[in-house]
Coordinates of C-alpha atoms in Angstrom, one line a residue:
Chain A
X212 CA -24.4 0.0 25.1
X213 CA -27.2 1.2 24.3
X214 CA -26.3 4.6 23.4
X215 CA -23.7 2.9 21.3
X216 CA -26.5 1.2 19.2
X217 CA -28.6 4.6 18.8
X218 CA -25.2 6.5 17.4
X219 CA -25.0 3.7 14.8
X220 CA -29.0 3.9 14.3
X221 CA -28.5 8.3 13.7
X222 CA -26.1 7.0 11.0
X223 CA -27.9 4.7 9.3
X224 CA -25.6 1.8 10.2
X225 CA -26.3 -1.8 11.9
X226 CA -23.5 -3.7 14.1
X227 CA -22.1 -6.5 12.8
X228 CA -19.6 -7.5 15.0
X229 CA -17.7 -5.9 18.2
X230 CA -14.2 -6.2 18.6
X231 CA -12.5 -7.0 21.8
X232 CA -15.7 -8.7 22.9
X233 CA -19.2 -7.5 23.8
X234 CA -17.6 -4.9 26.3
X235 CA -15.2 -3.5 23.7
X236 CA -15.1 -0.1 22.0
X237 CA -14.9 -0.9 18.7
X238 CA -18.0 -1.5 16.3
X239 CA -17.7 -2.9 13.1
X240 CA -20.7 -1.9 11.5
X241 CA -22.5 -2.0 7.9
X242 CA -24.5 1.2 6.2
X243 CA -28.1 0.2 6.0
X244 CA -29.7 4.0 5.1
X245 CA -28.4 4.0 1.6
X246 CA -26.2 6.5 2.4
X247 CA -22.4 6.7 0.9
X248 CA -19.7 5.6 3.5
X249 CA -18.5 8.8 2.8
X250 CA -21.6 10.0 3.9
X251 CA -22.2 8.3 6.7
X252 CA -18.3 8.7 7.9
X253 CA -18.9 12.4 7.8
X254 CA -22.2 11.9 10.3
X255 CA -20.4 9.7 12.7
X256 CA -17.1 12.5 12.8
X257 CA -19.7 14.6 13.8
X258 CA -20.9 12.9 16.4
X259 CA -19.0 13.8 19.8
X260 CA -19.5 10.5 21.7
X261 CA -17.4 9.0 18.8
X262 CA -13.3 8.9 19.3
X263 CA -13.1 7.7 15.4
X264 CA -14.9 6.3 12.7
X265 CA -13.2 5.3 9.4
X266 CA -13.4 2.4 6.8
X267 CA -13.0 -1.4 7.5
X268 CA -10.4 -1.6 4.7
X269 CA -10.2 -4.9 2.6
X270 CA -6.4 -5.9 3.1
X271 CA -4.6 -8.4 1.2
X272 CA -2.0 -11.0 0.8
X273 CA 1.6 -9.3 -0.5
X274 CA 2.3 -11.2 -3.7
X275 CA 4.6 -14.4 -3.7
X276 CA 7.6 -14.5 -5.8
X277 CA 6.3 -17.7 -8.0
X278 CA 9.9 -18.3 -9.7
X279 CA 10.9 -22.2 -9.5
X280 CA 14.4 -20.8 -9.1
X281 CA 13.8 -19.9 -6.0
X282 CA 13.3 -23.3 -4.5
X283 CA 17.1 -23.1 -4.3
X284 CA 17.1 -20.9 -1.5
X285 CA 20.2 -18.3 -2.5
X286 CA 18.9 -16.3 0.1
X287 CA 20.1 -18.2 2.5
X288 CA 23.5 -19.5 1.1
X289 CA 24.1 -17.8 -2.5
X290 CA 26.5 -19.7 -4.4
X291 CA 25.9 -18.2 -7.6
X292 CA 23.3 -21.5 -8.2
X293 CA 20.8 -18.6 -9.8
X294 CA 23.0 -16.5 -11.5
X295 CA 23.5 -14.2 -8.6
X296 CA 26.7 -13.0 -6.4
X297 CA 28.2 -15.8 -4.3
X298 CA 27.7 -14.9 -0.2
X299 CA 25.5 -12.4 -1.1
X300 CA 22.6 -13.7 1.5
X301 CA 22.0 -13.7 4.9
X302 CA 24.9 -16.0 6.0
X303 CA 22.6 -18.5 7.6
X304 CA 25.5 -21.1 7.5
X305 CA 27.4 -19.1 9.4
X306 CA 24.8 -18.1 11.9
X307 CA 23.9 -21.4 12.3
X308 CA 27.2 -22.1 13.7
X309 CA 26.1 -20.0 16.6
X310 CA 22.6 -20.2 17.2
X311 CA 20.3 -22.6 15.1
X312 CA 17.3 -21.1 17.1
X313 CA 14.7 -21.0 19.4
X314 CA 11.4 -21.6 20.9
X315 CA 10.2 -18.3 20.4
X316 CA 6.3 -17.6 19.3
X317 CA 6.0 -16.1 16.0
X318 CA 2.3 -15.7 15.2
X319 CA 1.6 -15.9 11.2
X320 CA -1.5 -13.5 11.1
X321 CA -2.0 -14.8 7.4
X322 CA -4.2 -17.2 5.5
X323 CA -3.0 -19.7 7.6
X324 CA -1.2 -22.2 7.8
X325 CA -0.7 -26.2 6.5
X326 CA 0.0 -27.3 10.0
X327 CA 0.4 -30.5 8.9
X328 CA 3.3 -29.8 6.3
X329 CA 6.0 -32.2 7.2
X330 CA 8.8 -29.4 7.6
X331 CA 6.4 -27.5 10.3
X332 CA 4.4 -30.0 11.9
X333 CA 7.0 -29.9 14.7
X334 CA 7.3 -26.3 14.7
X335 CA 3.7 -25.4 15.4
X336 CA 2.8 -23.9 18.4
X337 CA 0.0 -25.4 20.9
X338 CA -1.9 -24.0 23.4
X339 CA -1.2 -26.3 26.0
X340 CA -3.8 -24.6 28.5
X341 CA -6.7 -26.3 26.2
X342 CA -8.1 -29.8 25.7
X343 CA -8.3 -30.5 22.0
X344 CA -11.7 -31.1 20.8
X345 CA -13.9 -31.1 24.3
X346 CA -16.3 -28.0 23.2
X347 CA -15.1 -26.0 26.4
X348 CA -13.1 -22.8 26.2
X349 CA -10.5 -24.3 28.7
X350 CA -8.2 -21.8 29.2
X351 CA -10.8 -19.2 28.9
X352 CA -9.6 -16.6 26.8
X353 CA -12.8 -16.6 24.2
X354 CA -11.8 -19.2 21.8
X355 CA -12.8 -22.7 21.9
X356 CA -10.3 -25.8 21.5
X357 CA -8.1 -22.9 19.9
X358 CA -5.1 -25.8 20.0
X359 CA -3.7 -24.6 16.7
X360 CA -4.4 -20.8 16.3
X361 CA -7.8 -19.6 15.2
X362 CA -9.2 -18.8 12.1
X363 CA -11.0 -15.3 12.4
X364 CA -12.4 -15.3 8.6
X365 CA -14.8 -18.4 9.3
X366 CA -14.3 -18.0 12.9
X367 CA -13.5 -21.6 14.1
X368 CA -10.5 -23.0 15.5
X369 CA -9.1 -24.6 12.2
X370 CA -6.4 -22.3 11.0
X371 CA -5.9 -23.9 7.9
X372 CA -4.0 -22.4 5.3
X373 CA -6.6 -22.8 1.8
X374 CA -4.8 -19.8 0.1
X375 CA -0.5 -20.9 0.3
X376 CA 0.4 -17.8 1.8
X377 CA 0.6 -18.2 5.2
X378 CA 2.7 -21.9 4.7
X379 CA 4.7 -20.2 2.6
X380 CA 6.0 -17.3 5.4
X381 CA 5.8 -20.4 7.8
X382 CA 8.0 -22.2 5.6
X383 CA 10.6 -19.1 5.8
X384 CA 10.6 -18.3 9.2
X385 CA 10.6 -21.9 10.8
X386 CA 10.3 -25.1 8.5
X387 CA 12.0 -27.3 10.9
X388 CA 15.9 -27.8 10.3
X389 CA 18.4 -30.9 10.2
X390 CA 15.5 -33.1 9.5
X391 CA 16.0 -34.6 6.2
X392 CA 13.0 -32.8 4.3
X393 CA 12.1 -30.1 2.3
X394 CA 13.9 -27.1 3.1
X395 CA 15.2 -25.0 6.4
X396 CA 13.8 -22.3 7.9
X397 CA 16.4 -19.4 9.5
X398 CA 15.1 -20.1 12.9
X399 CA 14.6 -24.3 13.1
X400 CA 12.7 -24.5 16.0
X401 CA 10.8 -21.3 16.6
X402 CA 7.0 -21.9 17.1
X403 CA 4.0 -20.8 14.5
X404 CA 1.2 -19.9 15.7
X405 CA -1.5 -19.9 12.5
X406 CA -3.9 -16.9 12.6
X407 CA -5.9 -17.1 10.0
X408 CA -7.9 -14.1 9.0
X409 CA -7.9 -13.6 5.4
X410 CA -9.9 -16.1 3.4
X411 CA -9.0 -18.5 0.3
X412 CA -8.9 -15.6 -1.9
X413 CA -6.2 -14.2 0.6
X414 CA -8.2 -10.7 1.1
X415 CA -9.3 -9.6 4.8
X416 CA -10.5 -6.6 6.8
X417 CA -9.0 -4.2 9.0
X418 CA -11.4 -5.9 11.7
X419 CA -10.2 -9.4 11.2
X420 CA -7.1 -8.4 11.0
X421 CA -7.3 -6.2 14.7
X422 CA -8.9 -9.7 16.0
X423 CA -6.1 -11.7 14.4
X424 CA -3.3 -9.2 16.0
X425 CA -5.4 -9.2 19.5
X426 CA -5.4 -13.0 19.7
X427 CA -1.5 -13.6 19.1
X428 CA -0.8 -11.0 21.7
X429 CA -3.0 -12.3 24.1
X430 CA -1.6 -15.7 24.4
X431 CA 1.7 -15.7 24.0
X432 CA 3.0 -14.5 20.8
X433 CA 6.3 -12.3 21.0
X434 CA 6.8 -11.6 16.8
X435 CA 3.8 -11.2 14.8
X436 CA 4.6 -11.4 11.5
X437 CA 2.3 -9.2 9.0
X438 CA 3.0 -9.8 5.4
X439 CA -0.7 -8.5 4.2
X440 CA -1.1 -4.6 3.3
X441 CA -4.1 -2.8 1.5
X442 CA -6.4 0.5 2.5
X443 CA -5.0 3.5 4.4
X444 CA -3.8 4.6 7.4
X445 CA -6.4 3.0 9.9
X446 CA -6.4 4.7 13.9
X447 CA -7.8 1.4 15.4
X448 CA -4.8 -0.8 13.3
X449 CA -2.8 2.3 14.8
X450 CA -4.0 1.1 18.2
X451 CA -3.6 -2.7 18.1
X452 CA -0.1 -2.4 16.7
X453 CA 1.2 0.0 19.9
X454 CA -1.0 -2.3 22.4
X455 CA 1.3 -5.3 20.6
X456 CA 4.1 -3.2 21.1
X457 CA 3.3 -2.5 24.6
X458 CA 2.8 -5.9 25.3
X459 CA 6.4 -6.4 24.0
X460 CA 5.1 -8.0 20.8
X461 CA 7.6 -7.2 18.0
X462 CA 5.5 -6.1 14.4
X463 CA 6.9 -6.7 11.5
X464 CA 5.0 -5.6 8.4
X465 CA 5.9 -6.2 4.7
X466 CA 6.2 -3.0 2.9
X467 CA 4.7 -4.8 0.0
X468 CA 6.7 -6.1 -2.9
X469 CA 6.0 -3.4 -6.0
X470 CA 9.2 -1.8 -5.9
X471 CA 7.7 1.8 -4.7
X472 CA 9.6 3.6 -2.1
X473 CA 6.8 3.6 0.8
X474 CA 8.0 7.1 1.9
X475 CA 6.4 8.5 -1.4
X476 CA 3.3 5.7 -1.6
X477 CA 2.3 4.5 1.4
X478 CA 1.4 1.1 2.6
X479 CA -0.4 0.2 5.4
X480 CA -0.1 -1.3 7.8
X481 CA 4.0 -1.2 6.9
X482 CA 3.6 3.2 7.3
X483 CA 2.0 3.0 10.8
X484 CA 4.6 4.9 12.6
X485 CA 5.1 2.3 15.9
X486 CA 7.8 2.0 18.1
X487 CA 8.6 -1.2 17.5
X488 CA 7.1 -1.8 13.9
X489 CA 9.5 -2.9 11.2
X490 CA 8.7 -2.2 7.8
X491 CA 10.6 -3.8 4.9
X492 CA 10.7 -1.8 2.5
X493 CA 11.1 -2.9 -1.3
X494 CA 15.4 -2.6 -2.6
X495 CA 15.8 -3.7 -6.3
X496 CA 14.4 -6.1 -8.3
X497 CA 16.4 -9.2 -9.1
X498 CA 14.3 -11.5 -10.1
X499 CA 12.1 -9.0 -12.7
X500 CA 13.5 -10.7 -15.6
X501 CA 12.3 -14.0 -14.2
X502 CA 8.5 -13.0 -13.8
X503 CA 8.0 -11.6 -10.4
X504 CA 7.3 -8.3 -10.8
X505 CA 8.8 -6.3 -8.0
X506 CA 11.7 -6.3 -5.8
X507 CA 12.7 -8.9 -3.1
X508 CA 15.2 -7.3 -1.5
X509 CA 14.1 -5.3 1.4
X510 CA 15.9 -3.0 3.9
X511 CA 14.9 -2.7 7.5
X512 CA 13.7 0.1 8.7
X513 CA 13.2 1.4 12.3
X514 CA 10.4 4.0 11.6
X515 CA 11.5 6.1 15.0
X516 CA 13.6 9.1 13.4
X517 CA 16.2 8.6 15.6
X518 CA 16.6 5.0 14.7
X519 CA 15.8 5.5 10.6
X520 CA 18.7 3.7 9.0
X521 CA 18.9 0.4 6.9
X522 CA 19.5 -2.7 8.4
X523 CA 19.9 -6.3 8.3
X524 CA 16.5 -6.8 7.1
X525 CA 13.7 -9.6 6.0
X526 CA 12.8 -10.8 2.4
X527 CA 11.1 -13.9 1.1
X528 CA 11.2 -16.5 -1.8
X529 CA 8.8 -19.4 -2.7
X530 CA 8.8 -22.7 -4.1
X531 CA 5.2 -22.6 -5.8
X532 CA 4.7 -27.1 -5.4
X533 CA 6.1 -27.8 -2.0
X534 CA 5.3 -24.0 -0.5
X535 CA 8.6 -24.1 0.9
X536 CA 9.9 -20.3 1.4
X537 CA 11.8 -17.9 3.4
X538 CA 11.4 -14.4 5.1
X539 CA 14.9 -13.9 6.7
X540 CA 17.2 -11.0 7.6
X541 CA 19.4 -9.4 4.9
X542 CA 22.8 -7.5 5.4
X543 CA 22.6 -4.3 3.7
X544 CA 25.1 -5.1 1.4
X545 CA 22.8 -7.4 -0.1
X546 CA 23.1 -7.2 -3.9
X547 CA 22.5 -9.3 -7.2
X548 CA 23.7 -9.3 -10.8
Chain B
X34 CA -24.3 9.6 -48.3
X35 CA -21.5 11.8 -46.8
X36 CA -23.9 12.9 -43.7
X37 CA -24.2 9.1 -43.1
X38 CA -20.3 8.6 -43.6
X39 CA -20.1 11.5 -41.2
X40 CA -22.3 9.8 -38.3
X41 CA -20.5 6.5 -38.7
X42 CA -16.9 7.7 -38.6
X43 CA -17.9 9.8 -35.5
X44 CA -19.5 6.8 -33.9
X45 CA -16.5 4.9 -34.3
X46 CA -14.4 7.6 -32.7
X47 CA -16.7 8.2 -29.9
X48 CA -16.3 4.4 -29.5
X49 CA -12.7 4.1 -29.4
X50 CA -12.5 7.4 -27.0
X51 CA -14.7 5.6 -24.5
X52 CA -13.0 2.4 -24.6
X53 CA -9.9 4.7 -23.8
X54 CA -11.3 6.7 -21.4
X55 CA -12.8 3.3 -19.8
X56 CA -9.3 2.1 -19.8
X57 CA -7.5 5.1 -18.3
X58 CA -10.1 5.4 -15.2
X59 CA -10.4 1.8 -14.7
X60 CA -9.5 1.6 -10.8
X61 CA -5.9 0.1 -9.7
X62 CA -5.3 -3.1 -8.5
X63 CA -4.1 -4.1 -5.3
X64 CA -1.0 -1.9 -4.2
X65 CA 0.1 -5.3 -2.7
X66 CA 1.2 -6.4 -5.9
X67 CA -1.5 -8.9 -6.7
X68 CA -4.7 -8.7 -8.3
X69 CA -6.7 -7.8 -5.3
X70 CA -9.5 -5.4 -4.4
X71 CA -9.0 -2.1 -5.7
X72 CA -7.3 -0.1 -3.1
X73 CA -8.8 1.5 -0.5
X74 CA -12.0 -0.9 -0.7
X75 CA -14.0 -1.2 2.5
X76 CA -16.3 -3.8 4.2
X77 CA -18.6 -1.0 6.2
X78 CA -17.0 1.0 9.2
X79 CA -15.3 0.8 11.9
X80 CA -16.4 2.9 14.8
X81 CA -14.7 3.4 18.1
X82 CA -16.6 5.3 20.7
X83 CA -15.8 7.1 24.1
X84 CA -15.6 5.6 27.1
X85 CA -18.3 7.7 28.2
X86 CA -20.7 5.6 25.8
X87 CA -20.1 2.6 27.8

């Protein structure tokens, strides 16, 4: 460890925080010689006792559609109420008919999340393994009375959504079903595990953001949902996305919603090149006219080559009062007026 | 006179060619499609070293 600290000393840089805990790898670490970042990146690549050293990118929310209109949730059932094509949407009626969900754990590495929001109260996950409220890491996994989720951008256990974002992509995936209020989500009773990592303003780093991803793998998440982009292509995102995936963990990653085909501009985390990393990228734009800027459609993509094709895919819409929303799977068909 | 006339006209050029020039260089928002950092904006460094360092 020491050595560690001298490397960072030779580059005129200070530790701030170490992820994966004190025996970790990683360094997060803050110039202190004056020197550029470019600068100091250029030392560090030159330094053979370093795998990689690149910048702790500030990432940040993907925007909400704020259109009223979409409180009416045509994604979901579409019958023309907006102005669009009747049954174009997911069919969520129809799927319903089948399956209405499950108890699956879909972390929300976000801004958090209202857990108290009647339509997801019942839909949040709880770490049963820990005693609300004792002071004692219980389960032992790091985190303290982590019932809820954690919040990595104050670092306490209260994952309280204070931006809307992360209660919004709750709202779509699981705002509880058949219960009289608010809206549905496509799965009814899948459970949302708040991560918080990106603050009020809903901007983070690339090393809350590593912690966020680490935590929902390690205790039980199987989706993780990642609707935040911003920097480049970062090696140790690279490396927590394929340890999610090799822990079975399913990414998804929103490919932003600007409209830009992410092949020609890419977005990161949604152009990490993972086995099991979905990327949505951006369709048309329907709702343009109405004020949101870019495109809500999105098609699926399965970033193996072999697998490249579009696919039922995920999208999202927002009711700005209520933060009721939606990120559900589209049929690629999917078209408006 | 007209040397005076001169300097002013070419002061209020210069002024309107760096507001333009301010404009044109000014640095991108977010690429998320919000006004958020510009892109590419950093909080220090990451740094991942060998095992051998441990």
């Amino acid at each position: 460890m020491k050595r560690q600290q001298s490397i960072l000393n030779l580059a005129g840089g200070k530790q701030v925080a170490r992820l994966g805990g004190a025996s970790g790898r990683l360094a997060h670490m803050q110039v202190i010689s004056g020197r550029t970042l470019d600068q100091t990146l250029a030392i560090l690549a030159r330094n053979p006792d370093v795998e990689f050293a690149e910048p702790n990118y500030i990432l940040s929310i993907a925007a909400l559609p704020t259109d009223p209109q979409f409180s009416q949730l045509w994604g979901i059932n579409n019958t023309g109420q907006t102005g669009g094509v009747p049954d174009a949407d997911i069919d969520a009626p129809e799927a319903w008919d089948i399956q209405k969900g499950t108890n699956i754990v879909i972390a929300v590495v976000d801004t958090g999340v209202d857990y108290n929001h009647a339509d997801l109260s019942n839909n949040i996950w709880s770490n049963t393994r820990e005693i609300p409220g004792n002071g004692i890491d219980d389960d032992g996994n790091g985190f303290i009375d982590d019932v809820r989720g954690w919040d990595f951008a104050n670092n306490d256990n209260n994952p309280m959504d204070d931006n809307r974002h992360g209660t919004h992509l709750a709202g779509i995936i699981a705002a509880q079903g058949n219960n009289g209020v608010g809206v549905t989500g496509v799965n009814w009773s899948a459970r949302i595990m708040p991560v918080k990592f990106m603050n009020a303003a809903g901007a983070g780093t690339t090393a809350t953001a590593i912690n966020a991803i680490n935590y929902a793998v390690r205790n039980g998440a199987k989706v993780i949902n990642a609707s935040f982009g911003g920097g480049a292509f970062s090696q140790a995102m690279f490396n927590a996305i394929n340890a999610a995936n090799n822990a079975g963990v399913l990414f998804v990653a929103a490919a932003g919603n600007n409209g830009r085909n992410n092949d020609a501009a890419p977005t990161y985390p949604a152009t990490t090149i993972c086995p099991t990393l979905f990327r949505l990228l951006p369709r048309t734009a329907p709702t343009r006219a109405r004020g949101f800027p870019t495109s809500v459609l999105a098609r699926l993509i399965l970033p193996l080559p072999a697998l490249r094709s579009a696919a039922p895919c995920l999208t999202q819409s927002s009711q700005r009062v209520t933060h009721r929303s939606a990120v559900h799977p589209w049929r690629p068909r999917m078209s408006r007026a | 006179m007209e040397t005076m006339a001169i300097k002013k006209l070419f002061q209020v050029v210069l002024a309107w060619a760096s507001l333009a020039l301010a404009l044109v260089s000014a640095p991108a928002s977010a690429e998320f499609g919000h006004a958020g950092p510009a892109a590419n904006a950093a909080d220090g460094i990451l740094v991942q070293f060998r095992a051998s360092t441990l």
